[in-house]
């Protein structure tokens, strides 16, 4: 039976600005949660990304998801500060410190997975486990410095063009969300369907004269993630010692060969007795489009984890 949940807004002052998100508590086990989960969403997504999972989580679970800097309702980084993985890690650290959460479980997706891996490698005593959806390593891109040059130039341009987002209707926004997240070699795999796009919509757009426009900071489009590919990525995940539940969708965005994927999975599974890699039918946003396909494994994983984990008292 699914638990009923009610979200409450969360605002965390991290010094330079405020990260905004939401939290909920599942079930009726009183005010003290049995397990705390901190969510990190993917690139250009937001804190709504786990909405369709939450009702199926075990009773007694507290989930908090914040919009990353420059995403959703969270403040954009100030001029001179740029969006890359370590910047996100630092802000997650500031936020969970303010929340007073230690230890906690991370639930992550895509870019959020890389942020979560790096965070866990840096602060291993804080993270009791990781649940991750489709976040592996890309093969080193050809023309790396050409890509970097373009992202640097775009970042500097977008820092000046603060009002350059287009204006569109709600239905146009839904179509743009879906199109921008298409995947596959021929760009024909639907990662986000219409229902999923509507879940993300409220934190992606804001009303303006003439319609809607995007909320995100244009600078956040540049990820600089290529610094964390290949050997660097492997070095990071080899530092992770906590249990990992990894979901690999059949229609993944990663172009690794079966043997390359196996080597990644072997590393993820080698550190604890109940780390698990699950191949699931679906695409990059499977947790949002088909949550029932992943919830049974998540529930088993969390129930086993509850046997050994005692959450701290939240400061908020």
PDB file of C-alpha atoms in Angstrom:
ATOM      1  CA  UNK A   1       0.000   0.000   0.000  1.00  0.00           C
ATOM      2  CA  UNK A   2       1.375   3.426  -0.944  1.00  0.00           C
ATOM      3  CA  UNK A   3       2.006   6.027   1.754  1.00  0.00           C
ATOM      4  CA  UNK A   4       0.340   9.434   1.613  1.00  0.00           C
ATOM      5  CA  UNK A   5       2.706  12.400   1.665  1.00  0.00           C
ATOM      6  CA  UNK A   6       2.492  16.153   2.054  1.00  0.00           C
ATOM      7  CA  UNK A   7       5.332  18.400   0.897  1.00  0.00           C
ATOM      8  CA  UNK A   8       6.553  21.399   2.882  1.00  0.00           C
ATOM      9  CA  UNK A   9       8.802  24.102   1.458  1.00  0.00           C
ATOM     10  CA  UNK A  10      12.453  24.264   2.556  1.00  0.00           C
ATOM     11  CA  UNK A  11      14.733  27.317   2.261  1.00  0.00           C
ATOM     12  CA  UNK A  12      18.406  26.914   3.133  1.00  0.00           C
ATOM     13  CA  UNK A  13      20.676  29.951   3.316  1.00  0.00           C
ATOM     14  CA  UNK A  14      24.108  28.822   2.122  1.00  0.00           C
ATOM     15  CA  UNK A  15      25.842  32.190   2.513  1.00  0.00           C
ATOM     16  CA  UNK A  16      25.943  33.624  -1.001  1.00  0.00           C
ATOM     17  CA  UNK A  17      22.222  32.896  -1.556  1.00  0.00           C
ATOM     18  CA  UNK A  18      19.311  30.584  -0.796  1.00  0.00           C
ATOM     19  CA  UNK A  19      18.687  27.045  -2.041  1.00  0.00           C
ATOM     20  CA  UNK A  20      14.980  26.270  -2.165  1.00  0.00           C
ATOM     21  CA  UNK A  21      13.268  22.931  -2.271  1.00  0.00           C
ATOM     22  CA  UNK A  22      10.841  20.757  -0.366  1.00  0.00           C
ATOM     23  CA  UNK A  23      10.629  17.841   2.014  1.00  0.00           C
ATOM     24  CA  UNK A  24       8.075  15.245   3.007  1.00  0.00           C
ATOM     25  CA  UNK A  25       7.593  12.454   5.500  1.00  0.00           C
ATOM     26  CA  UNK A  26       5.993   9.141   4.551  1.00  0.00           C
ATOM     27  CA  UNK A  27       3.711   7.126   6.771  1.00  0.00           C
ATOM     28  CA  UNK A  28       2.638   7.496  10.374  1.00  0.00           C
ATOM     29  CA  UNK A  29       5.687   6.590  12.434  1.00  0.00           C
ATOM     30  CA  UNK A  30       5.584   9.845  14.392  1.00  0.00           C
ATOM     31  CA  UNK A  31       7.730  12.904  13.922  1.00  0.00           C
ATOM     32  CA  UNK A  32      11.077  11.108  14.026  1.00  0.00           C
ATOM     33  CA  UNK A  33      12.003   9.523  10.692  1.00  0.00           C
ATOM     34  CA  UNK A  34      13.584   6.094  10.533  1.00  0.00           C
ATOM     35  CA  UNK A  35      15.561   7.058   7.437  1.00  0.00           C
ATOM     36  CA  UNK A  36      16.524  10.356   5.834  1.00  0.00           C
ATOM     37  CA  UNK A  37      17.040  10.705   2.083  1.00  0.00           C
ATOM     38  CA  UNK A  38      18.580  13.751   0.409  1.00  0.00           C
ATOM     39  CA  UNK A  39      17.792  14.061  -3.298  1.00  0.00           C
ATOM     40  CA  UNK A  40      19.981  15.582  -6.020  1.00  0.00           C
ATOM     41  CA  UNK A  41      18.326  16.117  -9.384  1.00  0.00           C
ATOM     42  CA  UNK A  42      19.840  16.062 -12.859  1.00  0.00           C
ATOM     43  CA  UNK A  43      20.979  18.786 -15.242  1.00  0.00           C
ATOM     44  CA  UNK A  44      18.234  21.326 -16.037  1.00  0.00           C
ATOM     45  CA  UNK A  45      15.738  19.373 -13.908  1.00  0.00           C
ATOM     46  CA  UNK A  46      14.565  20.340 -10.416  1.00  0.00           C
ATOM     47  CA  UNK A  47      13.324  19.168  -7.029  1.00  0.00           C
ATOM     48  CA  UNK A  48      10.137  17.709  -8.556  1.00  0.00           C
ATOM     49  CA  UNK A  49      12.086  14.899 -10.219  1.00  0.00           C
ATOM     50  CA  UNK A  50      11.333  12.367  -7.435  1.00  0.00           C
ATOM     51  CA  UNK A  51       7.663  13.324  -6.941  1.00  0.00           C
ATOM     52  CA  UNK A  52       6.320  10.129  -8.497  1.00  0.00           C
ATOM     53  CA  UNK A  53       8.577   7.909  -6.370  1.00  0.00           C
ATOM     54  CA  UNK A  54       7.784   9.360  -2.992  1.00  0.00           C
ATOM     55  CA  UNK A  55       4.395   7.796  -2.287  1.00  0.00           C
ATOM     56  CA  UNK A  56       5.917   4.333  -2.713  1.00  0.00           C
ATOM     57  CA  UNK A  57       8.794   4.794  -0.271  1.00  0.00           C
ATOM     58  CA  UNK A  58       8.721   2.841   3.007  1.00  0.00           C
ATOM     59  CA  UNK A  59       6.805   4.363   5.901  1.00  0.00           C
ATOM     60  CA  UNK A  60       9.028   6.439   8.158  1.00  0.00           C
ATOM     61  CA  UNK A  61      11.137   7.951   5.369  1.00  0.00           C
ATOM     62  CA  UNK A  62      11.919  11.676   5.238  1.00  0.00           C
ATOM     63  CA  UNK A  63      12.904  12.991   1.805  1.00  0.00           C
ATOM     64  CA  UNK A  64      14.395  16.427   1.145  1.00  0.00           C
ATOM     65  CA  UNK A  65      15.157  17.621  -2.379  1.00  0.00           C
ATOM     66  CA  UNK A  66      16.616  21.053  -3.132  1.00  0.00           C
ATOM     67  CA  UNK A  67      16.861  22.780  -6.480  1.00  0.00           C
ATOM     68  CA  UNK A  68      20.553  23.030  -7.313  1.00  0.00           C
ATOM     69  CA  UNK A  69      22.016  26.549  -7.603  1.00  0.00           C
ATOM     70  CA  UNK A  70      20.684  28.265 -10.717  1.00  0.00           C
ATOM     71  CA  UNK A  71      17.871  25.711 -11.106  1.00  0.00           C
ATOM     72  CA  UNK A  72      14.204  25.902 -10.172  1.00  0.00           C
ATOM     73  CA  UNK A  73      13.457  28.283  -7.290  1.00  0.00           C
ATOM     74  CA  UNK A  74      17.053  28.388  -6.004  1.00  0.00           C
ATOM     75  CA  UNK A  75      19.129  31.532  -6.408  1.00  0.00           C
ATOM     76  CA  UNK A  76      21.539  31.790  -9.343  1.00  0.00           C
ATOM     77  CA  UNK A  77      25.236  31.952  -8.622  1.00  0.00           C
ATOM     78  CA  UNK A  78      26.617  35.499  -8.533  1.00  0.00           C
ATOM     79  CA  UNK A  79      28.684  36.920 -11.373  1.00  0.00           C
ATOM     80  CA  UNK A  80      32.148  35.431 -11.435  1.00  0.00           C
ATOM     81  CA  UNK A  81      30.992  32.072 -10.064  1.00  0.00           C
ATOM     82  CA  UNK A  82      30.381  29.190 -12.469  1.00  0.00           C
ATOM     83  CA  UNK A  83      28.473  25.930 -12.512  1.00  0.00           C
ATOM     84  CA  UNK A  84      30.554  22.789 -12.285  1.00  0.00           C
ATOM     85  CA  UNK A  85      30.501  19.617 -10.219  1.00  0.00           C
ATOM     86  CA  UNK A  86      32.683  20.756  -7.314  1.00  0.00           C
ATOM     87  CA  UNK A  87      30.636  23.963  -6.996  1.00  0.00           C
ATOM     88  CA  UNK A  88      27.508  21.852  -6.627  1.00  0.00           C
ATOM     89  CA  UNK A  89      29.241  19.549  -4.103  1.00  0.00           C
ATOM     90  CA  UNK A  90      30.244  22.528  -1.949  1.00  0.00           C
ATOM     91  CA  UNK A  91      26.672  23.829  -1.942  1.00  0.00           C
ATOM     92  CA  UNK A  92      25.200  20.420  -1.099  1.00  0.00           C
ATOM     93  CA  UNK A  93      27.657  20.238   1.810  1.00  0.00           C
ATOM     94  CA  UNK A  94      26.582  23.684   3.025  1.00  0.00           C
ATOM     95  CA  UNK A  95      22.915  22.724   2.766  1.00  0.00           C
ATOM     96  CA  UNK A  96      23.051  19.377   4.589  1.00  0.00           C
ATOM     97  CA  UNK A  97      25.195  20.978   7.307  1.00  0.00           C
ATOM     98  CA  UNK A  98      22.486  23.600   7.813  1.00  0.00           C
ATOM     99  CA  UNK A  99      19.850  20.865   7.822  1.00  0.00           C
ATOM    100  CA  UNK A 100      21.834  18.935  10.430  1.00  0.00           C
ATOM    101  CA  UNK A 101      21.542  15.702   8.457  1.00  0.00           C
ATOM    102  CA  UNK A 102      24.252  13.152   9.200  1.00  0.00           C
ATOM    103  CA  UNK A 103      24.039  10.387   8.168  1.00  0.00           C
ATOM    104  CA  UNK A 104      21.645  10.295   5.223  1.00  0.00           C
ATOM    105  CA  UNK A 105      20.935   8.361   2.041  1.00  0.00           C
ATOM    106  CA  UNK A 106      21.530  10.040  -1.311  1.00  0.00           C
ATOM    107  CA  UNK A 107      19.097   9.557  -4.174  1.00  0.00           C
ATOM    108  CA  UNK A 108      20.526  10.928  -7.418  1.00  0.00           C
ATOM    109  CA  UNK A 109      20.028  11.087 -11.167  1.00  0.00           C
ATOM    110  CA  UNK A 110      22.388  11.828 -14.069  1.00  0.00           C
ATOM    111  CA  UNK A 111      24.480  14.924 -13.232  1.00  0.00           C
ATOM    112  CA  UNK A 112      23.140  14.544  -9.691  1.00  0.00           C
ATOM    113  CA  UNK A 113      24.745  11.106  -9.629  1.00  0.00           C
ATOM    114  CA  UNK A 114      28.166  12.547 -10.378  1.00  0.00           C
ATOM    115  CA  UNK A 115      27.646  15.169  -7.678  1.00  0.00           C
ATOM    116  CA  UNK A 116      26.581  12.429  -5.255  1.00  0.00           C
ATOM    117  CA  UNK A 117      29.555  10.186  -6.062  1.00  0.00           C
ATOM    118  CA  UNK A 118      31.982  13.073  -5.530  1.00  0.00           C
ATOM    119  CA  UNK A 119      30.244  14.115  -2.306  1.00  0.00           C
ATOM    120  CA  UNK A 120      30.394  10.582  -0.922  1.00  0.00           C
ATOM    121  CA  UNK A 121      34.054  10.206  -1.853  1.00  0.00           C
ATOM    122  CA  UNK A 122      34.840  13.445   0.006  1.00  0.00           C
ATOM    123  CA  UNK A 123      32.564  12.898   3.028  1.00  0.00           C
ATOM    124  CA  UNK A 124      32.182   9.116   3.390  1.00  0.00           C
ATOM    125  CA  UNK A 125      30.956   9.140   6.997  1.00  0.00           C
ATOM    126  CA  UNK A 126      27.953  11.302   6.109  1.00  0.00           C
ATOM    127  CA  UNK A 127      26.420   9.106   3.392  1.00  0.00           C
ATOM    128  CA  UNK A 128      25.012   5.761   4.515  1.00  0.00           C
ATOM    129  CA  UNK A 129      23.980   4.660   1.008  1.00  0.00           C
ATOM    130  CA  UNK A 130      23.406   5.859  -2.564  1.00  0.00           C
ATOM    131  CA  UNK A 131      20.470   5.214  -4.887  1.00  0.00           C
ATOM    132  CA  UNK A 132      21.379   6.330  -8.401  1.00  0.00           C
ATOM    133  CA  UNK A 133      19.623   6.461 -11.776  1.00  0.00           C
ATOM    134  CA  UNK A 134      21.645   6.404 -15.010  1.00  0.00           C
ATOM    135  CA  UNK A 135      24.859   8.168 -14.083  1.00  0.00           C
ATOM    136  CA  UNK A 136      27.972   6.544 -15.523  1.00  0.00           C
ATOM    137  CA  UNK A 137      30.913   8.056 -17.363  1.00  0.00           C
ATOM    138  CA  UNK A 138      30.945   9.173 -20.965  1.00  0.00           C
ATOM    139  CA  UNK A 139      33.829   8.197 -23.177  1.00  0.00           C
ATOM    140  CA  UNK A 140      36.306  11.096 -23.435  1.00  0.00           C
ATOM    141  CA  UNK A 141      34.835  13.439 -26.023  1.00  0.00           C
ATOM    142  CA  UNK A 142      36.804  14.237 -29.177  1.00  0.00           C
ATOM    143  CA  UNK A 143      37.674  17.897 -29.422  1.00  0.00           C
ATOM    144  CA  UNK A 144      37.677  18.370 -25.639  1.00  0.00           C
ATOM    145  CA  UNK A 145      39.250  21.808 -25.703  1.00  0.00           C
ATOM    146  CA  UNK A 146      36.885  22.949 -28.430  1.00  0.00           C
ATOM    147  CA  UNK A 147      33.951  21.972 -26.194  1.00  0.00           C
ATOM    148  CA  UNK A 148      35.507  23.711 -23.196  1.00  0.00           C
ATOM    149  CA  UNK A 149      36.215  26.846 -25.206  1.00  0.00           C
ATOM    150  CA  UNK A 150      32.599  26.980 -26.327  1.00  0.00           C
ATOM    151  CA  UNK A 151      31.281  26.515 -22.780  1.00  0.00           C
ATOM    152  CA  UNK A 152      33.587  29.217 -21.390  1.00  0.00           C
ATOM    153  CA  UNK A 153      32.530  31.662 -24.107  1.00  0.00           C
ATOM    154  CA  UNK A 154      28.847  30.862 -23.629  1.00  0.00           C
ATOM    155  CA  UNK A 155      29.149  31.235 -19.860  1.00  0.00           C
ATOM    156  CA  UNK A 156      30.650  34.705 -20.209  1.00  0.00           C
ATOM    157  CA  UNK A 157      28.007  35.687 -22.769  1.00  0.00           C
ATOM    158  CA  UNK A 158      25.098  34.387 -20.679  1.00  0.00           C
ATOM    159  CA  UNK A 159      26.374  36.180 -17.590  1.00  0.00           C
ATOM    160  CA  UNK A 160      25.652  39.447 -19.408  1.00  0.00           C
ATOM    161  CA  UNK A 161      22.401  38.357 -21.089  1.00  0.00           C
ATOM    162  CA  UNK A 162      20.258  37.863 -17.996  1.00  0.00           C
ATOM    163  CA  UNK A 163      16.910  38.479 -19.756  1.00  0.00           C
ATOM    164  CA  UNK A 164      17.504  36.429 -22.890  1.00  0.00           C
ATOM    165  CA  UNK A 165      15.121  33.510 -22.238  1.00  0.00           C
ATOM    166  CA  UNK A 166      12.331  33.066 -24.817  1.00  0.00           C
ATOM    167  CA  UNK A 167       8.652  33.532 -23.938  1.00  0.00           C
ATOM    168  CA  UNK A 168       6.144  30.772 -24.711  1.00  0.00           C
ATOM    169  CA  UNK A 169       2.810  29.230 -23.722  1.00  0.00           C
ATOM    170  CA  UNK A 170       2.389  26.350 -21.271  1.00  0.00           C
ATOM    171  CA  UNK A 171       1.845  23.826 -24.064  1.00  0.00           C
ATOM    172  CA  UNK A 172       4.927  25.119 -25.891  1.00  0.00           C
ATOM    173  CA  UNK A 173       6.873  24.743 -22.634  1.00  0.00           C
ATOM    174  CA  UNK A 174       5.790  21.089 -22.342  1.00  0.00           C
ATOM    175  CA  UNK A 175       6.927  20.389 -25.900  1.00  0.00           C
ATOM    176  CA  UNK A 176      10.258  22.159 -25.309  1.00  0.00           C
ATOM    177  CA  UNK A 177      10.860  20.130 -22.139  1.00  0.00           C
ATOM    178  CA  UNK A 178      10.217  16.897 -24.014  1.00  0.00           C
ATOM    179  CA  UNK A 179      12.286  17.813 -27.095  1.00  0.00           C
ATOM    180  CA  UNK A 180      15.288  19.040 -25.124  1.00  0.00           C
ATOM    181  CA  UNK A 181      15.493  15.722 -23.278  1.00  0.00           C
ATOM    182  CA  UNK A 182      15.242  13.358 -26.254  1.00  0.00           C
ATOM    183  CA  UNK A 183      18.029  10.788 -26.401  1.00  0.00           C
ATOM    184  CA  UNK A 184      19.563   7.988 -28.402  1.00  0.00           C
ATOM    185  CA  UNK A 185      21.936   7.945 -31.377  1.00  0.00           C
ATOM    186  CA  UNK A 186      19.178   9.315 -33.618  1.00  0.00           C
ATOM    187  CA  UNK A 187      17.643  11.560 -30.944  1.00  0.00           C
ATOM    188  CA  UNK A 188      14.449   9.489 -31.100  1.00  0.00           C
ATOM    189  CA  UNK A 189      14.200   8.071 -27.567  1.00  0.00           C
ATOM    190  CA  UNK A 190      11.642   9.788 -25.343  1.00  0.00           C
ATOM    191  CA  UNK A 191      13.335  10.341 -21.987  1.00  0.00           C
ATOM    192  CA  UNK A 192      10.584  12.602 -20.637  1.00  0.00           C
ATOM    193  CA  UNK A 193       6.990  12.046 -21.737  1.00  0.00           C
ATOM    194  CA  UNK A 194       4.188  14.595 -21.417  1.00  0.00           C
ATOM    195  CA  UNK A 195       3.104  13.505 -17.931  1.00  0.00           C
ATOM    196  CA  UNK A 196       6.687  13.687 -16.657  1.00  0.00           C
ATOM    197  CA  UNK A 197       7.188  17.085 -18.305  1.00  0.00           C
ATOM    198  CA  UNK A 198       4.181  18.419 -16.414  1.00  0.00           C
ATOM    199  CA  UNK A 199       5.690  17.206 -13.121  1.00  0.00           C
ATOM    200  CA  UNK A 200       8.871  19.189 -13.806  1.00  0.00           C
ATOM    201  CA  UNK A 201       7.075  22.207 -15.274  1.00  0.00           C
ATOM    202  CA  UNK A 202       6.165  24.172 -12.149  1.00  0.00           C
ATOM    203  CA  UNK A 203       9.760  24.654 -11.042  1.00  0.00           C
ATOM    204  CA  UNK A 204      11.125  25.065 -14.577  1.00  0.00           C
ATOM    205  CA  UNK A 205       9.099  28.117 -15.647  1.00  0.00           C
ATOM    206  CA  UNK A 206       7.867  31.423 -14.295  1.00  0.00           C
ATOM    207  CA  UNK A 207       5.095  33.718 -15.537  1.00  0.00           C
ATOM    208  CA  UNK A 208       6.070  36.882 -17.417  1.00  0.00           C
ATOM    209  CA  UNK A 209       4.205  39.365 -19.585  1.00  0.00           C
ATOM    210  CA  UNK A 210       3.036  37.427 -22.639  1.00  0.00           C
ATOM    211  CA  UNK A 211       3.362  33.900 -21.256  1.00  0.00           C
ATOM    212  CA  UNK A 212       6.028  31.813 -19.507  1.00  0.00           C
ATOM    213  CA  UNK A 213       9.813  31.740 -19.532  1.00  0.00           C
ATOM    214  CA  UNK A 214      12.502  29.528 -18.024  1.00  0.00           C
ATOM    215  CA  UNK A 215      13.567  30.014 -14.394  1.00  0.00           C
ATOM    216  CA  UNK A 216      17.079  28.580 -14.697  1.00  0.00           C
ATOM    217  CA  UNK A 217      20.221  30.667 -14.901  1.00  0.00           C
ATOM    218  CA  UNK A 218      21.502  30.555 -18.490  1.00  0.00           C
ATOM    219  CA  UNK A 219      25.018  29.972 -17.137  1.00  0.00           C
ATOM    220  CA  UNK A 220      23.901  26.645 -15.632  1.00  0.00           C
ATOM    221  CA  UNK A 221      23.603  25.155 -19.122  1.00  0.00           C
ATOM    222  CA  UNK A 222      27.415  24.878 -19.213  1.00  0.00           C
ATOM    223  CA  UNK A 223      28.295  21.877 -17.027  1.00  0.00           C
ATOM    224  CA  UNK A 224      32.073  21.493 -17.475  1.00  0.00           C
ATOM    225  CA  UNK A 225      31.458  17.816 -16.644  1.00  0.00           C
ATOM    226  CA  UNK A 226      34.168  16.622 -19.030  1.00  0.00           C
ATOM    227  CA  UNK A 227      36.680  17.150 -16.218  1.00  0.00           C
ATOM    228  CA  UNK A 228      35.104  14.160 -14.463  1.00  0.00           C
ATOM    229  CA  UNK A 229      35.175  11.570 -17.254  1.00  0.00           C
ATOM    230  CA  UNK A 230      37.259   8.453 -17.792  1.00  0.00           C
ATOM    231  CA  UNK A 231      40.023   7.794 -15.254  1.00  0.00           C
ATOM    232  CA  UNK A 232      38.970  10.704 -12.998  1.00  0.00           C
ATOM    233  CA  UNK A 233      35.445   9.305 -12.746  1.00  0.00           C
ATOM    234  CA  UNK A 234      36.738   5.830 -11.930  1.00  0.00           C
ATOM    235  CA  UNK A 235      39.064   7.254  -9.277  1.00  0.00           C
ATOM    236  CA  UNK A 236      36.102   8.992  -7.616  1.00  0.00           C
ATOM    237  CA  UNK A 237      33.819   5.969  -7.495  1.00  0.00           C
ATOM    238  CA  UNK A 238      36.606   3.722  -6.221  1.00  0.00           C
ATOM    239  CA  UNK A 239      36.579   5.822  -3.032  1.00  0.00           C
ATOM    240  CA  UNK A 240      32.931   4.952  -2.314  1.00  0.00           C
ATOM    241  CA  UNK A 241      32.534   2.335   0.424  1.00  0.00           C
ATOM    242  CA  UNK A 242      28.825   2.579   1.246  1.00  0.00           C
ATOM    243  CA  UNK A 243      26.049   0.449  -0.311  1.00  0.00           C
ATOM    244  CA  UNK A 244      25.003   1.513  -3.806  1.00  0.00           C
ATOM    245  CA  UNK A 245      21.767   0.686  -5.617  1.00  0.00           C
ATOM    246  CA  UNK A 246      22.293   1.594  -9.262  1.00  0.00           C
ATOM    247  CA  UNK A 247      19.582   1.584 -11.939  1.00  0.00           C
ATOM    248  CA  UNK A 248      20.766   1.186 -15.510  1.00  0.00           C
ATOM    249  CA  UNK A 249      17.959   1.869 -18.024  1.00  0.00           C
ATOM    250  CA  UNK A 250      17.970  -0.151 -21.229  1.00  0.00           C
ATOM    251  CA  UNK A 251      17.840   3.104 -23.209  1.00  0.00           C
ATOM    252  CA  UNK A 252      20.694   4.760 -21.319  1.00  0.00           C
ATOM    253  CA  UNK A 253      22.323   7.980 -22.512  1.00  0.00           C
ATOM    254  CA  UNK A 254      25.798   6.459 -22.080  1.00  0.00           C
ATOM    255  CA  UNK A 255      27.577   4.966 -25.086  1.00  0.00           C
ATOM    256  CA  UNK A 256      29.670   2.392 -23.199  1.00  0.00           C
ATOM    257  CA  UNK A 257      30.234  -1.111 -24.545  1.00  0.00           C
ATOM    258  CA  UNK A 258      28.906  -4.069 -22.506  1.00  0.00           C
ATOM    259  CA  UNK A 259      32.417  -4.821 -21.228  1.00  0.00           C
ATOM    260  CA  UNK A 260      32.934  -1.184 -20.213  1.00  0.00           C
ATOM    261  CA  UNK A 261      29.618  -1.179 -18.372  1.00  0.00           C
ATOM    262  CA  UNK A 262      30.538  -4.421 -16.618  1.00  0.00           C
ATOM    263  CA  UNK A 263      33.782  -2.927 -15.338  1.00  0.00           C
ATOM    264  CA  UNK A 264      31.854   0.011 -13.906  1.00  0.00           C
ATOM    265  CA  UNK A 265      29.276  -2.241 -12.281  1.00  0.00           C
ATOM    266  CA  UNK A 266      32.010  -4.458 -10.814  1.00  0.00           C
ATOM    267  CA  UNK A 267      33.505  -1.438  -9.045  1.00  0.00           C
ATOM    268  CA  UNK A 268      30.113  -0.298  -7.752  1.00  0.00           C
ATOM    269  CA  UNK A 269      29.314  -3.801  -6.439  1.00  0.00           C
ATOM    270  CA  UNK A 270      32.694  -4.640  -4.940  1.00  0.00           C
ATOM    271  CA  UNK A 271      32.581  -2.702  -1.669  1.00  0.00           C
ATOM    272  CA  UNK A 272      29.485  -3.962   0.177  1.00  0.00           C
ATOM    273  CA  UNK A 273      27.478  -7.148   0.288  1.00  0.00           C
ATOM    274  CA  UNK A 274      24.187  -5.616  -0.801  1.00  0.00           C
ATOM    275  CA  UNK A 275      25.223  -3.132  -3.470  1.00  0.00           C
ATOM    276  CA  UNK A 276      23.255  -3.948  -6.590  1.00  0.00           C
ATOM    277  CA  UNK A 277      23.055  -2.904 -10.229  1.00  0.00           C
ATOM    278  CA  UNK A 278      19.583  -3.267 -11.745  1.00  0.00           C
ATOM    279  CA  UNK A 279      18.958  -3.193 -15.496  1.00  0.00           C
ATOM    280  CA  UNK A 280      15.499  -1.675 -15.956  1.00  0.00           C
ATOM    281  CA  UNK A 281      13.290  -1.255 -19.004  1.00  0.00           C
ATOM    282  CA  UNK A 282      13.045   2.445 -19.769  1.00  0.00           C
ATOM    283  CA  UNK A 283      15.061   5.539 -20.587  1.00  0.00           C
ATOM    284  CA  UNK A 284      17.134   8.181 -18.808  1.00  0.00           C
ATOM    285  CA  UNK A 285      14.270   9.507 -16.618  1.00  0.00           C
ATOM    286  CA  UNK A 286      12.819   6.074 -15.801  1.00  0.00           C
ATOM    287  CA  UNK A 287      12.360   7.045 -12.128  1.00  0.00           C
ATOM    288  CA  UNK A 288      10.000   9.812 -13.257  1.00  0.00           C
ATOM    289  CA  UNK A 289       8.258   8.153 -16.203  1.00  0.00           C
ATOM    290  CA  UNK A 290       7.900   4.615 -14.782  1.00  0.00           C
ATOM    291  CA  UNK A 291       8.460   4.756 -11.003  1.00  0.00           C
ATOM    292  CA  UNK A 292       6.748   1.391 -10.411  1.00  0.00           C
ATOM    293  CA  UNK A 293       9.601  -0.308 -12.294  1.00  0.00           C
ATOM    294  CA  UNK A 294      12.194   0.817  -9.737  1.00  0.00           C
ATOM    295  CA  UNK A 295      10.248   1.069  -6.465  1.00  0.00           C
ATOM    296  CA  UNK A 296      10.351  -2.638  -5.498  1.00  0.00           C
ATOM    297  CA  UNK A 297      14.166  -2.681  -5.514  1.00  0.00           C
ATOM    298  CA  UNK A 298      14.335   0.693  -3.757  1.00  0.00           C
ATOM    299  CA  UNK A 299      11.995  -0.512  -1.021  1.00  0.00           C
ATOM    300  CA  UNK A 300      14.000  -3.693  -0.387  1.00  0.00           C
ATOM    301  CA  UNK A 301      17.229  -1.695  -0.322  1.00  0.00           C
ATOM    302  CA  UNK A 302      15.903   0.902   2.131  1.00  0.00           C
ATOM    303  CA  UNK A 303      14.274  -1.628   4.454  1.00  0.00           C
ATOM    304  CA  UNK A 304      17.561  -3.481   4.754  1.00  0.00           C
ATOM    305  CA  UNK A 305      19.368  -0.198   5.347  1.00  0.00           C
ATOM    306  CA  UNK A 306      16.918   0.819   8.092  1.00  0.00           C
ATOM    307  CA  UNK A 307      18.139  -2.110  10.159  1.00  0.00           C
ATOM    308  CA  UNK A 308      21.547  -0.441  10.588  1.00  0.00           C
ATOM    309  CA  UNK A 309      20.873   3.313  10.295  1.00  0.00           C
ATOM    310  CA  UNK A 310      19.767   5.852  12.905  1.00  0.00           C
ATOM    311  CA  UNK A 311      19.131   9.362  11.490  1.00  0.00           C
ATOM    312  CA  UNK A 312      20.209  12.500  13.291  1.00  0.00           C
ATOM    313  CA  UNK A 313      17.810  15.184  14.502  1.00  0.00           C
ATOM    314  CA  UNK A 314      17.042  17.777  11.800  1.00  0.00           C
ATOM    315  CA  UNK A 315      17.831  21.439  12.546  1.00  0.00           C
ATOM    316  CA  UNK A 316      14.973  22.696  10.329  1.00  0.00           C
TER     317      UNK A 316
END
